[in-house]
Short mmCIF file of C-alpha atoms in Angstrom, two decimals:
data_model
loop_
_atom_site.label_atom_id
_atom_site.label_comp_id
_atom_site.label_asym_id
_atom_site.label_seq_id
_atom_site.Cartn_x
_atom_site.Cartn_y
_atom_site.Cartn_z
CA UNK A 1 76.46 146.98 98.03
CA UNK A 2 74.85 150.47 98.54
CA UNK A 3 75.45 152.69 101.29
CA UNK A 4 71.93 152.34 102.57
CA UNK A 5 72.29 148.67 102.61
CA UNK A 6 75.98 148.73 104.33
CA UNK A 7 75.25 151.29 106.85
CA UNK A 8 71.52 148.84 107.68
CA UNK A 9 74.28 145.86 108.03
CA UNK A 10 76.35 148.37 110.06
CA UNK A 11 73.17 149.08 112.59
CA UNK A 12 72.65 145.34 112.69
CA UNK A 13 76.13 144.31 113.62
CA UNK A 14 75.85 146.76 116.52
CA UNK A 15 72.32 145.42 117.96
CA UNK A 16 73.79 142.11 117.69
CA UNK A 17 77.09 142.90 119.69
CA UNK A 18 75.47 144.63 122.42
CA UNK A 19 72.89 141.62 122.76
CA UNK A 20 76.51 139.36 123.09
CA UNK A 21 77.25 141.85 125.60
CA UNK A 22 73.74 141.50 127.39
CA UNK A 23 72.51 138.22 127.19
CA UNK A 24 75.42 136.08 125.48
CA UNK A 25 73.74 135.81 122.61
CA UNK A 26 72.18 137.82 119.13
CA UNK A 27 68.88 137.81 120.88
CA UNK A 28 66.25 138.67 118.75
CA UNK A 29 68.30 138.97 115.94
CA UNK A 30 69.71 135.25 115.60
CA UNK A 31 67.85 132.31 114.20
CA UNK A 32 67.14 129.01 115.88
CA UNK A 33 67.36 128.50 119.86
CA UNK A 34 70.23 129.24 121.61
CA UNK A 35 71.22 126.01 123.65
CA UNK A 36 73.22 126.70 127.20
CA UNK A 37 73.65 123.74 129.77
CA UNK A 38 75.97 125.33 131.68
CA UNK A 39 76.45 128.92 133.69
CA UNK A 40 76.16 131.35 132.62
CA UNK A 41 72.76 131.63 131.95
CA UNK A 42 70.95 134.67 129.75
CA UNK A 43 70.31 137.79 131.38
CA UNK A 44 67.48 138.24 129.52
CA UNK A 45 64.71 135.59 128.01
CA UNK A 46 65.84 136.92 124.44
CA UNK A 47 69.29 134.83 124.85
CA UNK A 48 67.70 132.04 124.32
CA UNK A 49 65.81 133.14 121.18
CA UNK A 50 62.86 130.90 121.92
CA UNK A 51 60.44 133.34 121.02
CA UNK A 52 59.83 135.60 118.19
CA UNK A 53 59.71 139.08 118.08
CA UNK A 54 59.06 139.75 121.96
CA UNK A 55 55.54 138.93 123.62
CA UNK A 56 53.39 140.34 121.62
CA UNK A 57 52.11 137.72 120.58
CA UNK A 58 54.26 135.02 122.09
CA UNK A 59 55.19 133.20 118.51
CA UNK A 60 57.63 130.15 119.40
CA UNK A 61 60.71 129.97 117.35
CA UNK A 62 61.35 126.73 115.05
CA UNK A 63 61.62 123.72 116.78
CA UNK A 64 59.89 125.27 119.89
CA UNK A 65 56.61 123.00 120.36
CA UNK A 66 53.51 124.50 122.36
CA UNK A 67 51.96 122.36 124.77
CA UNK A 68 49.12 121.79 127.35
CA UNK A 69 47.69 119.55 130.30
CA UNK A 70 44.59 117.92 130.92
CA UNK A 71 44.78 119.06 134.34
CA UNK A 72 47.37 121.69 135.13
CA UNK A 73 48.24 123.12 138.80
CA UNK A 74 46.20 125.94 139.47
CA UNK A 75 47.97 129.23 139.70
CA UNK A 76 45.92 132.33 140.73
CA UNK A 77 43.47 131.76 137.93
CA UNK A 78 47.01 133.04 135.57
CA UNK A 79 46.74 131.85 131.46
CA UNK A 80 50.06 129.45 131.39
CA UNK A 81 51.37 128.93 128.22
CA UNK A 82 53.77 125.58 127.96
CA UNK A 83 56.61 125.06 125.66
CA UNK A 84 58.94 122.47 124.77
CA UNK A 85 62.52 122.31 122.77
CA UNK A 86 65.02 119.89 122.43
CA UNK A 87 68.55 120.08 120.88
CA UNK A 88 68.62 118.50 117.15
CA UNK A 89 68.95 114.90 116.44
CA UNK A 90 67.65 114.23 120.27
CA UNK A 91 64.00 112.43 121.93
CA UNK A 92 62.80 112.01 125.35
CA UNK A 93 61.82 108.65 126.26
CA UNK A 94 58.41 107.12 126.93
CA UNK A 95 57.31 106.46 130.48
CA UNK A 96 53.98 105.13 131.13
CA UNK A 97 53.48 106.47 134.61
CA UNK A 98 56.33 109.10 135.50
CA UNK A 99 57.79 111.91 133.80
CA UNK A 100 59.58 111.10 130.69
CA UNK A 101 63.10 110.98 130.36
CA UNK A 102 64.40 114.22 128.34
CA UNK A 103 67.98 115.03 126.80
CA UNK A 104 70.27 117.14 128.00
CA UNK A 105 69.44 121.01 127.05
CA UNK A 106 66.11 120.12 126.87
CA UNK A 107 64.33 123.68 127.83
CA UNK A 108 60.92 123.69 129.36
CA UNK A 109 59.28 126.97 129.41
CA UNK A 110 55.93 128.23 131.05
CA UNK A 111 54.78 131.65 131.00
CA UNK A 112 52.47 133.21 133.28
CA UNK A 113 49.64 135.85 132.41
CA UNK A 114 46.67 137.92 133.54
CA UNK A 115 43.89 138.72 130.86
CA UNK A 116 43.42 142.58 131.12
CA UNK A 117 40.21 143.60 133.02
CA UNK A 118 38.96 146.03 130.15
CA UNK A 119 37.63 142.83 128.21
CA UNK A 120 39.88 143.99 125.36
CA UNK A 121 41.13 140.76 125.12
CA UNK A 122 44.86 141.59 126.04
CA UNK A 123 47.01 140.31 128.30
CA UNK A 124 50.00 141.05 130.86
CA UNK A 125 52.78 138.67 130.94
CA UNK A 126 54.25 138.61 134.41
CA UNK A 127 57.03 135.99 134.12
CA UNK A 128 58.03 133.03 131.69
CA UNK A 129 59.47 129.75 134.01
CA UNK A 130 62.31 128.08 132.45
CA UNK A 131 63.45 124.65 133.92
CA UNK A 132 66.21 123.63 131.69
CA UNK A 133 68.00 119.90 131.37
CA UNK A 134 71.69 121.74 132.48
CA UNK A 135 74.60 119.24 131.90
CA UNK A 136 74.55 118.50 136.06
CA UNK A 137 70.89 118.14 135.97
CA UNK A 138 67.92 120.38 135.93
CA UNK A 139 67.94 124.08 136.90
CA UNK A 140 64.83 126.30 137.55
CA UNK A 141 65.57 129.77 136.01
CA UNK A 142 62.62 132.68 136.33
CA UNK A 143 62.56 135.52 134.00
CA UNK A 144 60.14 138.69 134.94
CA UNK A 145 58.71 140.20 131.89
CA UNK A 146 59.30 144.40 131.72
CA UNK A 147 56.39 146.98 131.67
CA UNK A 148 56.57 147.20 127.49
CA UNK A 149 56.36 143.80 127.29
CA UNK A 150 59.33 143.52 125.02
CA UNK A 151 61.66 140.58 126.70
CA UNK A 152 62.25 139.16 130.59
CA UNK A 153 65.25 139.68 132.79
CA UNK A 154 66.49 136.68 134.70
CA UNK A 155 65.49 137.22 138.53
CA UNK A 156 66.75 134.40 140.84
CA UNK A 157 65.05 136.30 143.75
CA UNK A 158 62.09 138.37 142.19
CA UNK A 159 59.83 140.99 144.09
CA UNK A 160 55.73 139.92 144.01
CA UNK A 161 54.15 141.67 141.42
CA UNK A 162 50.70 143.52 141.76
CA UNK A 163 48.10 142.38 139.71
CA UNK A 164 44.29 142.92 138.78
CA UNK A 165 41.82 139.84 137.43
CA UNK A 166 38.30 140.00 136.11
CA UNK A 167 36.34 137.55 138.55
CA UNK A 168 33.54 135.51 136.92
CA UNK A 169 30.78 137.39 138.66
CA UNK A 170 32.36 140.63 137.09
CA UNK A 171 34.39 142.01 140.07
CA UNK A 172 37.89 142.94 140.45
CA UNK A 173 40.32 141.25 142.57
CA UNK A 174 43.97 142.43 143.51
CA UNK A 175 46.57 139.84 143.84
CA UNK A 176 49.94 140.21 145.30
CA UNK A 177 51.54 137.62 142.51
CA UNK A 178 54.48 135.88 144.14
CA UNK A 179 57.14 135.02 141.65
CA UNK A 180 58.85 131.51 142.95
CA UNK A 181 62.59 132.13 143.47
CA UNK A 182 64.73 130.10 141.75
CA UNK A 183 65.50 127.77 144.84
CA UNK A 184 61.75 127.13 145.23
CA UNK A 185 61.59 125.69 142.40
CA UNK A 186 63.34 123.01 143.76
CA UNK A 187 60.42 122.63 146.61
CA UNK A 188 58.13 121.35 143.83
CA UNK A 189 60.54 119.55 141.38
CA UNK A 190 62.59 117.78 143.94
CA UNK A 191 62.01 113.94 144.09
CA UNK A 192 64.51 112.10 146.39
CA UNK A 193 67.10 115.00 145.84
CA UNK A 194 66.58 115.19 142.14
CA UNK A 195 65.04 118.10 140.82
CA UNK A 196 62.45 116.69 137.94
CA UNK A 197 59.90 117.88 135.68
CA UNK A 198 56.40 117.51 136.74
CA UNK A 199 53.78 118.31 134.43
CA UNK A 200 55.16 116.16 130.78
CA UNK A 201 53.46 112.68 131.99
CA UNK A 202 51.42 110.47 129.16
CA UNK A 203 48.79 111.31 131.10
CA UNK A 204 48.50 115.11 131.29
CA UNK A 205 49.85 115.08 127.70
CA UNK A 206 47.77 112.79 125.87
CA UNK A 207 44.99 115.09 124.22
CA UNK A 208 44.80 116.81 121.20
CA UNK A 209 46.25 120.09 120.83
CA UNK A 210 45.39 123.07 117.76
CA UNK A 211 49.00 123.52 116.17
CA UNK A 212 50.24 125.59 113.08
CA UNK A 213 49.76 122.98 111.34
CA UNK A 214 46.37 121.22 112.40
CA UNK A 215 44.88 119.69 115.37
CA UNK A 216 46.80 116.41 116.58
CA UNK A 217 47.35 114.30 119.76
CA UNK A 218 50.23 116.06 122.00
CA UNK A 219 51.65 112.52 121.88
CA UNK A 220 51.21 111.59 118.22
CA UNK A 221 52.96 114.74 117.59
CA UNK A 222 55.89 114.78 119.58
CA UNK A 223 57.02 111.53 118.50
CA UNK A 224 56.04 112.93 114.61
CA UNK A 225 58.87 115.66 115.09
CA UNK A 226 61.30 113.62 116.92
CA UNK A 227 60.71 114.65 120.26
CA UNK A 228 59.65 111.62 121.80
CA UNK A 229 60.46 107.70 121.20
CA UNK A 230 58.71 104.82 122.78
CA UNK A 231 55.59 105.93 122.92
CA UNK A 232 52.55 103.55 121.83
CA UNK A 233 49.25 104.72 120.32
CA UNK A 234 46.86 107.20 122.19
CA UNK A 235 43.77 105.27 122.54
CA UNK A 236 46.38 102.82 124.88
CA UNK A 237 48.41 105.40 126.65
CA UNK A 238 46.97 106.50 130.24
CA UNK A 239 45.13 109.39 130.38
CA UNK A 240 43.53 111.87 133.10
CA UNK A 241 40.42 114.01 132.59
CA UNK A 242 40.10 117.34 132.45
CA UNK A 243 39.12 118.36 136.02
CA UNK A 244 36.22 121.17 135.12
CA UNK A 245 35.12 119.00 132.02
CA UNK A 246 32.04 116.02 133.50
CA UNK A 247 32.16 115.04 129.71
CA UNK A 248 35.95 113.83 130.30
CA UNK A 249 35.41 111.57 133.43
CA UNK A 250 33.69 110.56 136.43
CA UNK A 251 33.48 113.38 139.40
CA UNK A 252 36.16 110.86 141.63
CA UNK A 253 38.62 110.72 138.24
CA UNK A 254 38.29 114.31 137.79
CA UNK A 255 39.29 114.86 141.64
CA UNK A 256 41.58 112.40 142.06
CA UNK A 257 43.13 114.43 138.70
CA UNK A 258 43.08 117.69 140.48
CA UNK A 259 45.30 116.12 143.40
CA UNK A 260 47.73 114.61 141.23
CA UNK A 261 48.27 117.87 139.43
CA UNK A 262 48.09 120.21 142.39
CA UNK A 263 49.61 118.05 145.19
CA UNK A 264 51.04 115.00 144.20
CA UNK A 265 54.55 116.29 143.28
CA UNK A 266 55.25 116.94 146.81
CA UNK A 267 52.36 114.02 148.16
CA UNK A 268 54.07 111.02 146.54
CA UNK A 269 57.29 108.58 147.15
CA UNK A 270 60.41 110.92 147.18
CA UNK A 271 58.77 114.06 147.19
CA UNK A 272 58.88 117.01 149.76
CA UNK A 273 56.17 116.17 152.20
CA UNK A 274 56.42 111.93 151.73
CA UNK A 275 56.80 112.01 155.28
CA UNK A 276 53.29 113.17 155.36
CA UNK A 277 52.26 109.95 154.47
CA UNK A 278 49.59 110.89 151.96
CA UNK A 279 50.35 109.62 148.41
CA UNK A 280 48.22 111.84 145.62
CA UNK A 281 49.10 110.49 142.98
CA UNK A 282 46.83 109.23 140.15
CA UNK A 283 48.33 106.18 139.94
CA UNK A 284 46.47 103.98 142.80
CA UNK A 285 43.17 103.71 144.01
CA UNK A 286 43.77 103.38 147.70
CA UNK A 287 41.54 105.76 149.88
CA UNK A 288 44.09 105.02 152.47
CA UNK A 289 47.00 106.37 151.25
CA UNK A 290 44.82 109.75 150.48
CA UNK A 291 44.87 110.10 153.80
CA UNK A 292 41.39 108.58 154.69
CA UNK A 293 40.56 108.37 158.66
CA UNK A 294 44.74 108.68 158.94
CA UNK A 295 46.41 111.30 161.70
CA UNK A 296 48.33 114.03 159.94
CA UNK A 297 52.01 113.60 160.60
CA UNK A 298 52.98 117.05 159.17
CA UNK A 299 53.26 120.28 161.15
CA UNK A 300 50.81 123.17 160.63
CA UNK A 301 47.38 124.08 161.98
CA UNK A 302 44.83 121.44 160.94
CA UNK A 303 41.69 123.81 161.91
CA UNK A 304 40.84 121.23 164.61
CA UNK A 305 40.31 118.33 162.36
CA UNK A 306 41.55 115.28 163.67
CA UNK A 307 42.18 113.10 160.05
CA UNK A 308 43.49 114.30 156.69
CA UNK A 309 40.40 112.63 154.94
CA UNK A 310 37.21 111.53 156.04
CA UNK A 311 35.23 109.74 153.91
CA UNK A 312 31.50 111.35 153.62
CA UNK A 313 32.31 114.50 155.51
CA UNK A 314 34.51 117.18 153.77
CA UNK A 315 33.95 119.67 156.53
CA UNK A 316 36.04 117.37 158.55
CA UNK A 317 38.81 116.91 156.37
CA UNK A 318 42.54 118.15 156.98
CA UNK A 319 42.69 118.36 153.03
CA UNK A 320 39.74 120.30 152.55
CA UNK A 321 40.87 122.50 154.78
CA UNK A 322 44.22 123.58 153.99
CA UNK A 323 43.40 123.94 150.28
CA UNK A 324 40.51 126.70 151.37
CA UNK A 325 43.25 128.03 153.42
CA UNK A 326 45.34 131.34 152.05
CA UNK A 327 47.64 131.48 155.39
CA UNK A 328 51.09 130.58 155.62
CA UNK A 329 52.42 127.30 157.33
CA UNK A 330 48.06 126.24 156.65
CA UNK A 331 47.83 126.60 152.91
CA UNK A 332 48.11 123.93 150.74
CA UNK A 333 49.75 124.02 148.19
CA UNK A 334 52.65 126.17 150.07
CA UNK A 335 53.69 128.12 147.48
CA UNK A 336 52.08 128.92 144.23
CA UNK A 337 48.74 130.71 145.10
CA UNK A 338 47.67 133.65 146.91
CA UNK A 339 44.12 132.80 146.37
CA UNK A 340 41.69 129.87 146.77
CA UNK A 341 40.97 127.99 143.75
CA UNK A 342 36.86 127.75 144.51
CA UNK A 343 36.01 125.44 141.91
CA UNK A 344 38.66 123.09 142.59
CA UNK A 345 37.97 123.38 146.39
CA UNK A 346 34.32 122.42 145.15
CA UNK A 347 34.45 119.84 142.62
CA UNK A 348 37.38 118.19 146.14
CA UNK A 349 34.51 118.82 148.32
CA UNK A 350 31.97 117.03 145.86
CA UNK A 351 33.78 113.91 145.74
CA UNK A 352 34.58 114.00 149.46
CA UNK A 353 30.87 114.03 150.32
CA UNK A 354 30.30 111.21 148.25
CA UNK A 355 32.53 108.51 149.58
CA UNK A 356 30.93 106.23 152.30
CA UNK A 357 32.24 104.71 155.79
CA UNK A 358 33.21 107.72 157.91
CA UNK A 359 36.15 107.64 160.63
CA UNK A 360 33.63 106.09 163.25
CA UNK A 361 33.16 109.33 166.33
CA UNK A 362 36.23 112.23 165.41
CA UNK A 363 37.74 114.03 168.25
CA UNK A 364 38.74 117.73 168.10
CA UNK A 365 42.79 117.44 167.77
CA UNK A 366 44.25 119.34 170.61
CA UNK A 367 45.81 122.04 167.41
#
């Protein structure tokens, strides 16, 4: 071996021990993902080699799947790209209505970013999400991405982050970006004390999606790779529209969408506010448990409104309400957003107006 080539070896050795020494792992400088179940955790997002080569793009590592939603939870207007790994030799299970059933070290990761404003077509990462199957059960763990873009440091308490968006009419907003803390997570993820994924459903996943290596159904191809068992074919597997997209479904499926996506994880059975009483979920067709001509039972300032749904009259609605809303202890969602989401207030407020029957003469509510 030549000197050059020992001395490159040499240089190596040393970037790879001081990643050990930082993160646990080679980092960058390993192949395949790094698997951990158990504290502790990376320091940094390069521990878990997931990515390649930093952020710039953000090019998955083998065996690390991209992945996207019909309807995703709105988030400040960010770009969220999804990912999904699984240890070798291992599947998550079919379910036809709740999330599926993953393996242990299963490692979901969603990272969050803001198009710059210049129309250049780049982008700021602010944070990459990873909720990982841990041997005692799920974990939320939030890495912040650094000013050059190069890797994310694991902050279980992060500071908001300042950050500019393009508007569609051409302005500029300022958003003061609230990174989730890691126990948050569980605010969302929690069902009956058991801190779940939300978004990997049949029904958010089944579309097609552009990989590598051609366009196929999200379904179709996780159970191609070995990433999912059980699952039957597409055309017989539920499915939710897209909720900007009229071509995808009616304006009611495309709503009721948008409220199983942005409020059902803490609106249904076992989640954080069942004691509200309001079940979003996509799964029934009951106006009633939306809430329709029903008292809220929840805490917070309703703006007056005396029900959290009344049919024909958005203006009168607790829902429509609280998801205009930007204040503490008033928004909903309660964490997440900053901002209103206007379209998704409007295409809510659309399907509002059109249901029929009223509440009969509302009262003011004494809050």
């Amino acid at each position: 071996m030549s000197s050059a080539a020992s001395t490159k070896r040499f240089i190596v050795f040393l970037a790879c021990l001081s990643a050990l020494t930082l993160t646990g792992s080679c980092g960058w400088f390993s192949n395949g993902v790094a698997s951990f179940v158990e504290e502790p955790f990376p320091k940094h997002l390069s521990g878990w080699r997931l990515f390649v080569g930093g952020a710039k793009p953000l090019t998955p590592n083998k065996g690390v799947i991209p992945y996207d939603l019909n309807t995703p939870l709105f988030s400040d207007y960010a770009n969220k790209y999804r990912f999904v790994w699984m240890p070798a030799e291992t599947s998550a299970e079919y379910s036809e209505d709740g999330v599926f059933k993953f393996p242990v070290g299963t490692v979901l990761a969603k990272t969050f970013a803001f198009p710059a404003t210049d129309d250049s077509g780049k982008e700021r990462i602010i944070e990459t999400r990873l909720l990982v199957h841990a041997k005692d059960g799920w974990i939320g763990l939030p890495y912040v991405w650094n000013a050059e873009q190069t890797d994310a440091t694991l902050e279980l308490v992060a500071s908001p982050a300042e950050v500019t968006r393009k508007a569609e009419d051409g302005s500029v907003q300022k958003i003061h970006y609230i990174i989730p803390n890691a126990n948050e997570c569980k605010q969302c993820h929690d069902n009956a004390k058991t801190m779940l994924p939300i978004g990997p459903k049949a029904r958010n996943l089944n579309k097609d999606f552009a990989y590598a290596d051609g366009k196929a159904n999200q379904l179709a191809y996780w159970t191609k790779v070995g990433y999912l068992k059980g699952a039957p074919e597409a055309d017989t597997t539920p499915k939710v529209p897209v909720w900007n997209d009229a071509a995808s479904g009616t304006l009611e499926a495309r709503a009721r969408a948008y409220l199983d996506n942005n409020c059902a994880h803490c609106h249904q059975p076992g989640g954080a506010a069942e004691a509200s009483g309001v079940n979003f979920q996509f799964t029934h067709s009951d106006l009633r448990k939306l809430g329709a001509c029903k008292m809220p039972n929840s805490a917070g300032y309703s703006g007056g409104h005396q029900y959290d749904l009344v049919p024909g009259n958005p203006a009168e609605s607790i829902l429509l309400f609280r998801m205009e809303s930007t204040k503490a202890k008033e928004m909903m969602p309660e964490i997440g957003r900053s901002l209103s989401h206007k379209e998704g207030v409007a295409l809510v407020r659309e399907w509002l107006a059109t249901l029929s029957g009223g509440c009969g003469e509302t009262k003011m509510a004494a809050n």
